[in-house]
Amino acid sequence: MPPKEQQLELQSPHRGWLASIAQIPRGGIAMALLLRVVLFSSVVTLILTVLQLTLSYRSERASLESRFGEIDQATSRSLGESLWAMDSKQLEEQLDGILRLPSIRAVEVRETPSPSPAFAIFRGERQTSAAVVKEFPLFCCGTHPQHIGVLRIEATLADIYRDLAAQAVVILLSNAAKTFLVAFFILFIVDHLATRHLLDIAASAASVTPGADLPPLRLRRLRVEGDELDQLVDALNAMRERLRQHAIELGNANARMAAILDNIPDLAWVKDANGRFIAVNRAVAAANGFAEPHDMIGKTDFDVHPPELARTYLRDDVEVMESHGRKRIEEPHVDADGSMRWIETIKTALHDGQGRVAGTVGIARDVTERRRAAETLRETQMELAHANRVATMGQLAASIAHEVNQPIAATVTHAQAGLRWLSAQPPEMEKVAEGLRRIVKDGNRAADVIGRIRELLRKTTPRNETLDINEAIREVIEITRGEAMKRGALVKTQLADGLPFIEGNRIELQQVLLNLVINAIEAISGASDGAREVLVSTGKADAGCVLVAVCDSGPGFSPESAERLFAPFYTTKSTGLGMGLSISRSIIEAHGGRLWASANPPRGAVFYFTVPVHPDFSS
Ligand code: ADP
């Protein structure tokens, strides 16, 4: 935190109030307030002025009326007498006296009823407009006065109107001056109390940049008021502090991520949804000829790689983003020196906090050594598997020899019989032909067995073919028949019809079957009582696989050794190597399947394996 006393330099240090007013923004709150105050005050002033003028008019009219009354009272008697006496001079003087009263413009005394010509005295000027005319009867004289004439008075309203106009001008001017002064005062006060601080707050908020170590905002006033503005400033300062902390944490997280990325020996990068690099480690920067990782930030594959390669990378990125998933690519790369390397790239969709795809994350590593090691391992496994097959066949040699011997012995018997039928008189050609057919059949049977043995003894290539698993099982059972008979076991099959073809290496899969069937026969031969049966069955398993089960009625195994059986060199046999199940499992797993064992209640063991269906036959 910066020291408290540090002030933020925001605007001009100090300005006079006139200068302050001049700098008030035209479209700001103070101006809007000013306009509204002026408008409201003008409307109120106008209404009050109209009210006041109406009242003044009424009172002026009332005083005019009362003046008429007073004139009537004060002069009607003496005017009546003067009229009776027809004293023109006296009447003129009296009428001039009335004429001097305010607003009276014309006065006339006329005799009634009017003889022609009527006696009348007129003083003043006749009014044409804005006038009030009043007539009063004149009486004379004695105890029974008679109506002898009329006093006619014409008063003008122009004076009242002039007074009212003057009044209106005074009211409006004084109110305008007051409004003007109040408005400026409001403008100044609002600016002083609020607007300038709001502008400071706005400037301070606008200057906030994540990570910048700015001093806290202080308003330009003498003390803390604790009012809404101070609350706003406190909130803004707290927000800035949180933002600063957040920026520090973000910086730390970025540094941690950069450190992690740099310590990854593989190439690691992150791209945004437009394919721009937003983070790369040193390995990526170095591989693309950049001195520092940040030199690569903001660039795309098109800035870094040849267009064809960049287009391929872009396609992969789009695919990964559209599927929201990941993609693994293993492909050869030819280096500048012509040497070939295998690169494994794993691209994963990058999601933002709302779960939307925001880009891709990529890791690429040189897997040339791993591939070489895997190839060597595969070769070693194949060698081992071959050795295992040879050993198994060696183990079966006696029973196979016996098995092959049978058709050969039968051939000899058929040949001897044929010779006899030939030397008979006449030779029995039909029987000779039958004997020859049997010789061909037995010869073929022996050749088949020998052919299959030769196949199994051959070294395999990692070539896959389309296979009928039932067919492969039948061939294996053929080979093991002699061994089963020798050990008093019966091998039965229950092969499902219409199984889809699988894709695999026939010799390797037959080796697995051979291991399982021989193990089952050997297990049974150790058992002293009960049925001595091996059942090989097939069926469909889930996930597009074919399931094979080899089930026996031997002694079985303890549940805890179920997994140990598959460990290399695990054997319970005196002459066993303990490699059969281990090799079988690696063969099945290399085919994308699974091999496992379980008990076969009430006694015996069952070994299962699955192999994926050939892609052309999977539904
Ligand atoms: P080996 O046959 O040389 O012993 P394997 O790997 O084929 O090697 O078998 C390992 C061990 O698994 C055998 O020694 C045996 O104890 C056990 N095993 C294999 N098949 C069966 C079975 N069908 N019943 C009971 N135990 C078995």
XYZ file of C-alpha atoms and ligand atoms in Angstrom:
646
model
C 0.000 0.000 0.000
C 1.370 3.463 -0.826
C 1.569 5.969 2.042
C -1.747 7.561 3.085
C -0.662 11.123 2.583
C 0.052 10.590 -1.065
C -2.538 12.475 -3.111
C -3.550 11.679 -6.574
C -2.846 14.554 -8.961
C -6.027 14.712 -10.934
C -6.915 18.084 -12.362
C -5.738 21.689 -12.150
C -4.628 22.287 -8.554
C -6.853 25.207 -7.545
C -9.269 27.334 -9.533
C -11.401 30.343 -8.663
C -15.135 29.879 -8.464
C -15.742 31.765 -11.715
C -13.114 29.668 -13.453
C -14.702 26.616 -11.846
C -18.075 27.569 -13.254
C -16.571 28.208 -16.672
C -15.073 24.709 -16.635
C -18.286 22.955 -15.719
C -19.044 20.510 -18.502
C -21.944 21.595 -20.701
C -23.820 18.302 -20.646
C -23.124 17.622 -16.963
C -25.349 17.159 -13.938
C -24.827 20.776 -12.743
C -25.946 22.191 -16.086
C -28.958 19.891 -16.215
C -29.853 20.941 -12.674
C -29.380 24.584 -13.585
C -31.649 24.320 -16.607
C -34.355 22.614 -14.612
C -34.145 25.167 -11.779
C -34.355 28.068 -14.266
C -37.288 26.480 -16.057
C -39.162 25.673 -12.863
C -38.451 29.049 -11.321
C -39.605 30.834 -14.505
C -42.880 28.940 -14.558
C -43.476 29.620 -10.849
C -42.569 33.311 -11.295
C -44.944 33.644 -14.211
C -47.818 32.056 -12.318
C -47.180 34.205 -9.225
C -46.845 37.347 -11.341
C -50.153 36.679 -13.086
C -51.731 36.064 -9.667
C -50.287 39.252 -8.236
C -51.353 41.328 -11.236
C -54.867 39.920 -11.059
C -55.087 40.874 -7.403
C -53.659 44.354 -8.095
C -56.110 44.857 -10.948
C -59.017 43.929 -8.723
C -57.921 46.271 -5.952
C -57.367 49.137 -8.445
C -60.848 48.567 -9.878
C -62.310 48.526 -6.364
C -60.596 51.785 -5.437
C -61.896 53.371 -8.693
C -65.409 52.255 -7.816
C -65.061 53.675 -4.301
C -63.728 56.935 -5.814
C -66.880 57.165 -7.924
C -68.934 56.658 -4.758
C -66.981 59.341 -2.929
C -67.453 61.799 -5.838
C -71.143 61.046 -5.838
C -71.464 61.607 -2.119
C -69.281 64.716 -2.001
C -70.496 66.552 -5.057
C -74.013 65.487 -6.035
C -75.759 67.937 -3.685
C -73.739 71.043 -4.613
C -73.812 70.048 -8.311
C -77.610 69.669 -8.056
C -77.870 73.195 -6.617
C -75.554 74.708 -9.235
C -77.526 72.953 -11.987
C -80.812 74.289 -10.520
C -79.342 77.730 -10.572
C -77.866 77.056 -14.028
C -74.645 78.530 -12.712
C -72.266 77.465 -15.480
C -69.207 78.999 -13.898
C -69.798 77.289 -10.592
C -70.453 73.985 -12.367
C -67.259 74.261 -14.428
C -65.176 74.884 -11.316
C -66.785 71.932 -9.567
C -66.284 69.649 -12.593
C -62.614 70.761 -12.900
C -62.188 69.792 -9.260
C -63.487 66.281 -10.027
C -61.296 66.085 -13.142
C -58.187 66.514 -11.038
C -58.869 63.225 -9.261
C -56.720 60.281 -10.510
C -57.970 58.313 -13.564
C -60.929 60.734 -14.201
C -60.689 61.929 -17.773
C -64.108 63.462 -18.568
C -67.004 64.879 -16.489
C -70.383 66.101 -17.714
C -73.457 67.522 -16.020
C -76.635 67.385 -18.050
C -80.110 68.581 -17.312
C -82.969 65.970 -17.393
C -85.386 65.394 -18.708
C -83.548 66.784 -21.673
C -85.249 69.758 -23.230
C -83.840 70.632 -26.568
C -81.306 72.096 -26.537
C -80.380 70.608 -23.154
C -78.346 72.519 -20.687
C -75.025 70.607 -20.280
C -71.526 71.348 -19.091
C -68.654 69.043 -20.263
C -65.061 69.112 -19.070
C -62.149 66.892 -20.053
C -61.652 64.538 -23.049
C -64.047 61.836 -24.164
C -62.646 58.333 -23.784
C -62.846 55.957 -26.680
C -61.495 52.762 -25.129
C -60.342 51.244 -21.809
C -62.762 53.471 -19.984
C -65.254 53.093 -17.183
C -68.350 55.306 -17.453
C -70.636 56.033 -14.478
C -73.721 58.187 -14.299
C -75.176 59.565 -11.058
C -78.577 61.294 -10.803
C -78.617 64.886 -9.495
C -81.462 66.073 -7.263
C -82.642 69.511 -5.963
C -83.838 71.038 -3.718
C -85.898 71.485 -0.495
C -87.743 68.769 1.415
C -88.886 66.984 -1.772
C -85.919 67.010 -4.091
C -86.527 66.428 -7.803
C -84.391 64.582 -10.292
C -83.084 67.477 -12.321
C -79.947 66.113 -14.049
C -77.198 63.528 -14.420
C -73.542 63.620 -13.519
C -71.583 61.507 -16.038
C -68.013 60.579 -15.152
C -65.587 58.841 -17.544
C -62.543 57.281 -15.946
C -59.659 55.681 -17.858
C -58.224 52.195 -17.068
C -54.978 53.017 -18.878
C -53.405 54.204 -15.626
C -54.254 50.919 -13.918
C -52.839 49.003 -16.848
C -49.668 51.064 -16.841
C -49.245 50.484 -13.113
C -49.822 46.783 -13.604
C -47.283 46.655 -16.465
C -44.727 48.481 -14.340
C -45.440 46.085 -11.502
C -45.048 43.098 -13.832
C -41.742 44.407 -15.103
C -40.448 44.911 -11.571
C -41.594 41.453 -10.454
C -40.169 39.704 -13.506
C -36.892 41.570 -13.421
C -36.380 41.029 -9.725
C -37.281 37.363 -10.065
C -35.048 36.925 -13.114
C -32.164 38.464 -11.200
C -32.898 36.249 -8.200
C -33.196 33.131 -10.370
C -30.009 34.005 -12.193
C -28.092 34.427 -8.949
C -29.610 31.324 -7.356
C -28.882 29.324 -10.506
C -25.254 30.348 -10.498
C -25.065 29.592 -6.831
C -26.537 26.159 -7.472
C -24.119 25.637 -10.323
C -21.200 26.540 -8.149
C -22.405 24.547 -5.149
C -23.213 21.427 -7.147
C -19.871 21.657 -8.877
C -18.073 22.322 -5.640
C -19.847 19.646 -3.646
C -20.301 16.934 -6.207
C -19.452 17.407 -9.866
C -15.735 18.128 -9.580
C -15.355 15.168 -7.208
C -17.308 12.958 -9.553
C -14.974 14.030 -12.358
C -11.979 13.214 -10.161
C -13.482 9.803 -9.377
C -14.153 9.192 -13.068
C -10.581 10.203 -13.983
C -9.213 7.967 -11.255
C -11.387 5.018 -12.322
C -10.345 5.559 -15.943
C -6.659 5.553 -15.000
C -6.906 2.180 -13.239
C -4.796 -0.437 -14.964
C -4.436 -3.915 -13.502
C -1.163 -4.242 -11.663
C -0.329 -0.491 -11.585
C 0.677 0.588 -8.083
C -1.361 3.817 -7.911
C -1.844 5.762 -4.649
C -5.392 5.660 -3.261
C -7.783 8.317 -4.511
C -8.412 11.263 -2.107
C -11.041 13.893 -2.849
C -9.940 17.529 -2.917
C -11.672 18.578 0.223
C -10.456 19.486 3.643
C -11.853 16.650 5.667
C -13.542 13.330 5.304
C -17.303 13.890 5.403
C -18.354 10.287 5.388
C -21.031 11.182 2.848
C -21.997 9.353 -0.341
C -18.921 10.651 -2.179
C -16.555 9.402 0.492
C -18.352 6.066 0.423
C -17.930 5.983 -3.349
C -14.226 6.791 -3.028
C -13.767 4.116 -0.357
C -15.529 1.604 -2.585
C -13.381 2.630 -5.559
C -10.171 2.397 -3.535
C -11.190 -1.012 -2.207
C -11.968 -2.134 -5.740
C -8.608 -0.837 -6.984
C -6.831 -2.633 -4.174
C -8.659 -5.864 -4.978
C -7.798 -5.385 -8.635
C -4.153 -4.825 -7.705
C -4.096 -7.963 -5.543
C -5.823 -9.851 -8.291
C -3.282 -8.613 -10.835
C -0.444 -9.680 -8.508
C -2.012 -13.116 -8.090
C -2.530 -13.337 -11.822
C 1.081 -12.333 -12.391
C 2.222 -14.977 -9.893
C -0.003 -17.583 -11.527
C 1.377 -16.642 -14.946
C 4.932 -16.825 -13.620
C 4.156 -20.226 -12.073
C 2.625 -21.395 -15.318
C 5.606 -20.106 -17.302
C 7.957 -21.879 -14.867
C 5.968 -25.095 -15.170
C 5.846 -24.770 -18.945
C 9.566 -24.042 -19.149
C 10.384 -27.037 -17.008
C 8.472 -29.345 -19.288
C 11.034 -30.872 -21.598
C 8.324 -31.326 -24.211
C 6.995 -28.565 -26.435
C 3.994 -26.987 -24.688
C 1.772 -24.145 -25.877
C -1.639 -22.574 -25.497
C -3.515 -20.939 -28.384
C -6.643 -18.806 -28.341
C -9.700 -19.586 -30.471
C -8.159 -17.629 -33.381
C -5.025 -19.755 -33.326
C -2.816 -17.089 -31.718
C -0.207 -18.323 -29.268
C -1.044 -16.981 -25.806
C 1.555 -19.036 -23.908
C 4.518 -21.084 -25.088
C 7.413 -22.639 -23.237
C 11.094 -22.192 -23.991
C 11.235 -25.454 -25.905
C 8.573 -24.219 -28.370
C 10.264 -20.824 -28.740
C 13.655 -22.447 -29.343
C 12.232 -25.010 -31.787
C 10.752 -22.175 -33.843
C 13.828 -19.936 -33.743
C 12.674 -17.413 -31.113
C 15.059 -16.209 -28.408
C 12.359 -15.794 -25.744
C 8.895 -17.330 -25.343
C 7.204 -13.919 -25.286
C 8.585 -13.184 -28.767
C 6.170 -15.822 -30.040
C 3.079 -14.541 -28.210
C 0.399 -13.229 -30.566
C 1.800 -15.096 -33.566
C -0.087 -17.842 -35.403
C 1.145 -21.050 -37.048
C 1.112 -19.172 -40.352
C 3.731 -16.757 -38.953
C 5.906 -19.642 -37.808
C 5.501 -22.606 -40.169
C 5.231 -23.146 -43.936
C 1.625 -22.556 -45.126
C 0.878 -26.236 -45.833
C 1.937 -27.316 -42.317
C 0.174 -24.340 -40.729
C -3.055 -25.309 -42.526
C -2.774 -28.878 -41.164
C -2.261 -27.560 -37.619
C -5.219 -25.205 -38.044
C -7.427 -28.114 -39.182
C -6.417 -30.132 -36.100
C -7.142 -27.158 -33.810
C -10.573 -26.581 -35.342
C -11.399 -30.293 -35.041
C -10.400 -30.340 -31.369
C -12.378 -27.149 -30.613
C -15.482 -28.381 -32.440
C -15.432 -31.748 -30.668
C -14.583 -30.140 -27.265
C -12.226 -33.084 -26.896
C -8.652 -34.081 -27.534
C -6.658 -35.453 -30.387
C -3.464 -37.469 -30.418
C -1.329 -37.318 -33.521
C 1.859 -39.320 -34.042
C 3.654 -38.385 -37.197
C 7.149 -38.423 -38.687
C 9.143 -35.199 -39.024
C 12.141 -34.859 -41.263
C 14.745 -32.558 -39.711
C 16.889 -30.106 -41.631
C 19.780 -32.629 -41.566
C 17.513 -35.258 -43.166
C 17.135 -37.391 -40.029
C 13.646 -38.573 -39.228
C 11.992 -38.137 -35.851
C 8.618 -39.286 -34.618
C 6.615 -36.575 -32.874
C 3.573 -37.253 -30.742
C 1.239 -34.268 -30.380
C -1.710 -34.150 -28.007
C -4.138 -31.293 -28.559
C -6.935 -30.573 -26.099
C -9.763 -28.041 -26.232
C -9.294 -25.142 -23.781
C -12.464 -24.024 -21.977
C -13.114 -20.703 -20.258
C -14.874 -20.202 -16.921
C -18.276 -20.468 -18.600
C -17.407 -23.764 -20.277
C -17.081 -22.197 -23.740
C -14.216 -23.263 -25.968
C -11.537 -20.586 -25.726
C -8.707 -22.203 -27.673
C -6.422 -25.221 -27.591
C -3.644 -26.589 -25.417
C -0.916 -28.572 -27.095
C 1.957 -30.772 -25.984
C 4.372 -32.301 -28.455
C 7.195 -34.658 -27.675
C 9.846 -36.553 -29.547
C 8.796 -40.193 -29.304
C 11.426 -41.592 -31.667
C 13.194 -43.381 -28.792
C 9.912 -44.597 -27.335
C 8.850 -45.962 -30.715
C 12.209 -47.647 -31.144
C 11.920 -49.138 -27.657
C 8.343 -50.236 -28.382
C 9.457 -51.853 -31.628
C 12.306 -53.614 -29.841
C 9.919 -54.697 -27.110
C 7.443 -55.953 -29.690
C 10.214 -57.865 -31.441
C 11.364 -59.307 -28.106
C 7.799 -60.215 -27.248
C 7.416 -61.913 -30.596
C 10.680 -63.783 -30.035
C 9.486 -64.770 -26.605
C 6.089 -65.752 -27.938
C 7.791 -67.822 -30.609
C 10.010 -69.489 -28.004
C 6.896 -70.151 -25.944
C 5.155 -71.700 -28.961
C 8.161 -73.836 -29.743
C 8.324 -74.944 -26.103
C 4.588 -75.751 -26.104
C 4.898 -77.665 -29.346
C 7.904 -79.519 -27.915
C 5.760 -80.406 -24.938
C 3.109 -81.688 -27.330
C 5.619 -83.433 -29.603
C 4.858 -86.941 -28.328
C 1.092 -86.617 -28.539
C 1.273 -84.813 -31.909
C 3.566 -87.551 -33.233
C 1.018 -90.054 -32.028
C -1.759 -88.034 -33.674
C 0.123 -87.849 -36.989
C 1.112 -91.441 -36.718
C -2.494 -92.565 -36.812
C -3.330 -91.373 -40.361
C 0.096 -92.567 -41.542
C -0.499 -96.026 -40.057
C -3.979 -96.006 -41.574
C -2.428 -95.075 -44.939
C -0.069 -98.064 -44.739
C -3.018 -100.329 -43.845
C -5.078 -98.951 -46.774
C -2.071 -99.404 -49.129
C -1.544 -103.014 -48.021
C -5.259 -103.737 -48.494
C -5.090 -102.093 -51.922
C -2.221 -104.369 -52.944
C -4.258 -107.374 -51.905
C -7.335 -106.191 -53.906
C -5.046 -105.669 -56.924
C -3.518 -109.151 -56.754
C -6.958 -110.805 -56.534
C -8.291 -112.524 -59.711
C -9.953 -110.620 -61.108
C -8.557 -107.488 -59.288
C -11.244 -105.706 -57.265
C -10.747 -102.278 -58.767
C -13.662 -100.665 -56.949
C -12.183 -101.560 -53.533
C -8.707 -100.455 -54.706
C -10.163 -97.057 -55.622
C -11.881 -96.815 -52.245
C -8.570 -97.631 -50.516
C -6.773 -94.977 -52.515
C -9.436 -92.377 -51.573
C -8.882 -93.221 -47.889
C -5.111 -92.961 -48.372
C -5.558 -89.462 -49.864
C -7.867 -88.452 -47.004
C -5.556 -89.716 -44.255
C -2.530 -88.246 -46.034
C -4.272 -84.883 -46.170
C -5.220 -85.165 -42.500
C -1.610 -85.795 -41.548
C -0.439 -82.996 -43.854
C -3.001 -80.610 -42.282
C -1.800 -81.338 -38.770
C 1.831 -80.979 -39.818
C 1.009 -77.810 -41.741
C -0.627 -76.248 -38.679
C 2.309 -77.251 -36.497
C 4.701 -75.723 -38.997
C 2.585 -72.569 -38.995
C 2.720 -72.372 -35.203
C 6.449 -72.935 -35.191
C 6.948 -70.181 -37.720
C 8.055 -66.728 -36.619
C 5.153 -64.404 -37.151
C 5.080 -61.013 -38.726
C 2.951 -58.338 -37.099
C 0.465 -58.699 -39.967
C -3.224 -58.772 -39.135
C -5.868 -60.637 -41.097
C -9.619 -61.086 -41.069
C -10.352 -64.143 -38.991
C -13.177 -66.473 -38.071
C -12.391 -67.112 -34.395
C -14.398 -70.364 -34.382
C -12.243 -71.700 -37.219
C -9.035 -70.780 -35.372
C -10.358 -72.567 -32.248
C -11.203 -75.742 -34.182
C -7.646 -75.924 -35.597
C -6.126 -75.569 -32.118
C -8.378 -78.260 -30.698
C -7.262 -80.546 -33.516
C -3.644 -80.123 -32.446
C -4.374 -80.671 -28.757
C -6.643 -83.664 -29.237
C -3.784 -86.153 -28.776
C -2.602 -84.474 -25.578
C -6.164 -84.426 -24.217
C -6.615 -88.126 -24.907
C -3.275 -88.922 -23.345
C -4.322 -87.108 -20.150
C -7.836 -88.517 -20.138
C -9.555 -85.168 -20.724
C -12.448 -84.389 -23.009
C -12.288 -81.112 -24.946
C -15.724 -79.903 -25.988
C -16.754 -76.792 -27.890
C -19.800 -74.567 -27.855
C -19.112 -72.137 -30.675
C -21.709 -69.455 -31.392
C -23.076 -69.307 -34.933
C -22.900 -66.163 -37.022
C -20.119 -64.503 -35.055
C -18.639 -61.453 -36.793
C -15.105 -61.775 -38.088
C -12.316 -60.326 -36.055
C -9.098 -58.615 -37.065
C -5.927 -60.155 -35.703
C -2.793 -62.207 -36.044
C -4.028 -65.788 -36.461
C -0.880 -67.495 -35.182
C -0.661 -65.272 -32.088
C -4.334 -65.773 -31.226
C -3.986 -69.525 -31.738
C -0.992 -69.443 -29.420
C -3.206 -67.870 -26.726
C -5.861 -70.541 -27.290
C -3.188 -73.270 -27.231
C -1.820 -71.960 -23.899
C -5.284 -71.806 -22.338
C -6.383 -75.241 -23.604
C -3.086 -76.953 -22.600
C -3.244 -75.261 -19.151
C -6.839 -76.495 -18.762
C -5.924 -80.056 -19.795
C -2.940 -80.024 -17.431
C -5.093 -78.699 -14.581
C -7.636 -81.506 -15.148
C -4.987 -84.196 -15.324
C -3.955 -83.218 -11.779
C -7.504 -83.712 -10.505
C -8.292 -87.170 -9.275
C -12.087 -87.255 -9.366
C -15.095 -85.653 -11.058
C -15.713 -84.838 -14.704
C -12.557 -84.257 -16.740
C -13.837 -81.759 -19.215
C -12.634 -78.674 -20.995
C -15.246 -76.471 -22.676
C -14.245 -73.864 -25.204
C -17.089 -71.506 -26.002
C -17.539 -68.316 -27.994
C -20.098 -65.524 -28.039
C -20.557 -61.798 -28.529
C -19.320 -59.426 -25.852
C -20.179 -55.774 -25.313
C -18.284 -52.919 -26.979
C -18.014 -54.634 -30.355
C -15.918 -57.597 -29.179
C -16.014 -61.357 -29.517
C -15.717 -63.287 -26.244
C -13.877 -66.616 -25.899
C -14.070 -68.681 -22.701
C -11.950 -71.721 -21.829
C -13.552 -73.474 -18.930
C -12.240 -76.534 -17.048
C -13.187 -78.742 -14.134
C -9.700 -78.835 -12.632
C -8.684 -77.696 -9.126
C -8.940 -74.004 -10.057
C -6.942 -71.330 -8.197
C -7.343 -69.245 -5.072
C -9.076 -65.853 -5.547
C -5.979 -63.969 -4.365
C -3.780 -65.551 -7.047
C -6.225 -64.611 -9.868
C -3.984 -61.709 -10.985
C -0.680 -63.331 -10.059
C -1.303 -66.050 -12.679
C -0.538 -63.471 -15.370
C 2.766 -62.337 -13.845
C 5.835 -63.460 -15.804
C 7.554 -66.573 -14.406
C 4.644 -67.389 -12.087
C 4.172 -71.141 -12.221
C 3.017 -73.904 -9.915
C 4.261 -76.644 -12.235
C 7.567 -78.434 -11.684
C 8.525 -78.101 -15.339
C 6.592 -74.893 -16.015
C 8.144 -71.648 -17.200
C 5.354 -69.353 -16.032
C 5.409 -67.344 -19.271
C 2.322 -68.677 -21.090
C -0.362 -66.467 -19.474
C 1.895 -63.406 -19.376
C 2.628 -63.705 -23.105
C -1.030 -64.492 -23.832
C -2.160 -61.341 -22.023
C 0.279 -59.099 -23.915
C -0.880 -60.690 -27.213
C -4.544 -60.049 -26.396
C -3.877 -56.507 -25.205
C -1.892 -55.798 -28.377
C -5.071 -56.840 -30.219
C -7.093 -54.304 -28.197
C -8.804 -56.972 -26.076
C -8.724 -58.225 -22.469
C -7.697 -61.529 -20.868
C -8.780 -62.454 -17.351
C -9.516 -65.478 -15.175
C -12.159 -66.382 -12.656
C -13.346 -69.389 -10.690
C -15.678 -71.878 -12.324
C -17.928 -73.016 -9.456
C -18.235 -75.647 -8.088
C -14.711 -76.418 -9.271
C -12.275 -75.443 -11.924
C -11.176 -72.246 -13.621
C -12.422 -70.230 -16.538
C -10.237 -67.992 -18.668
C -11.887 -65.353 -20.804
C -10.567 -63.145 -23.503
C -12.117 -60.602 -25.846
C -10.977 -59.459 -29.263
C -12.487 -56.475 -31.119
C -14.655 -57.237 -34.120
C -13.166 -56.332 -37.508
C -14.211 -52.708 -38.297
C -15.927 -53.901 -41.523
C -18.177 -56.256 -39.528
C -18.991 -54.113 -36.519
C -22.593 -52.940 -36.466
P 3.031 -72.437 -16.862
O 1.969 -73.182 -17.558
O 4.392 -72.612 -17.447
O 3.035 -72.620 -15.360
P 1.362 -70.184 -17.347
O 1.679 -68.756 -17.367
O 0.653 -70.764 -18.507
O 2.741 -70.920 -17.089
O 0.500 -70.511 -16.055
C 0.866 -69.913 -14.817
C 0.205 -70.607 -13.688
O -1.198 -70.327 -13.686
C 0.241 -72.086 -13.734
O 1.491 -72.590 -13.193
C -0.940 -72.478 -12.868
O -0.593 -72.438 -11.481
C -1.927 -71.398 -13.134
N -2.943 -71.846 -14.078
C -2.959 -71.627 -15.414
N -4.067 -72.165 -15.975
C -4.764 -72.761 -14.960
C -6.009 -73.486 -14.883
N -6.729 -73.749 -15.964
N -6.399 -73.911 -13.664
C -5.698 -73.630 -12.549
N -4.525 -72.950 -12.559
C -4.054 -72.538 -13.740
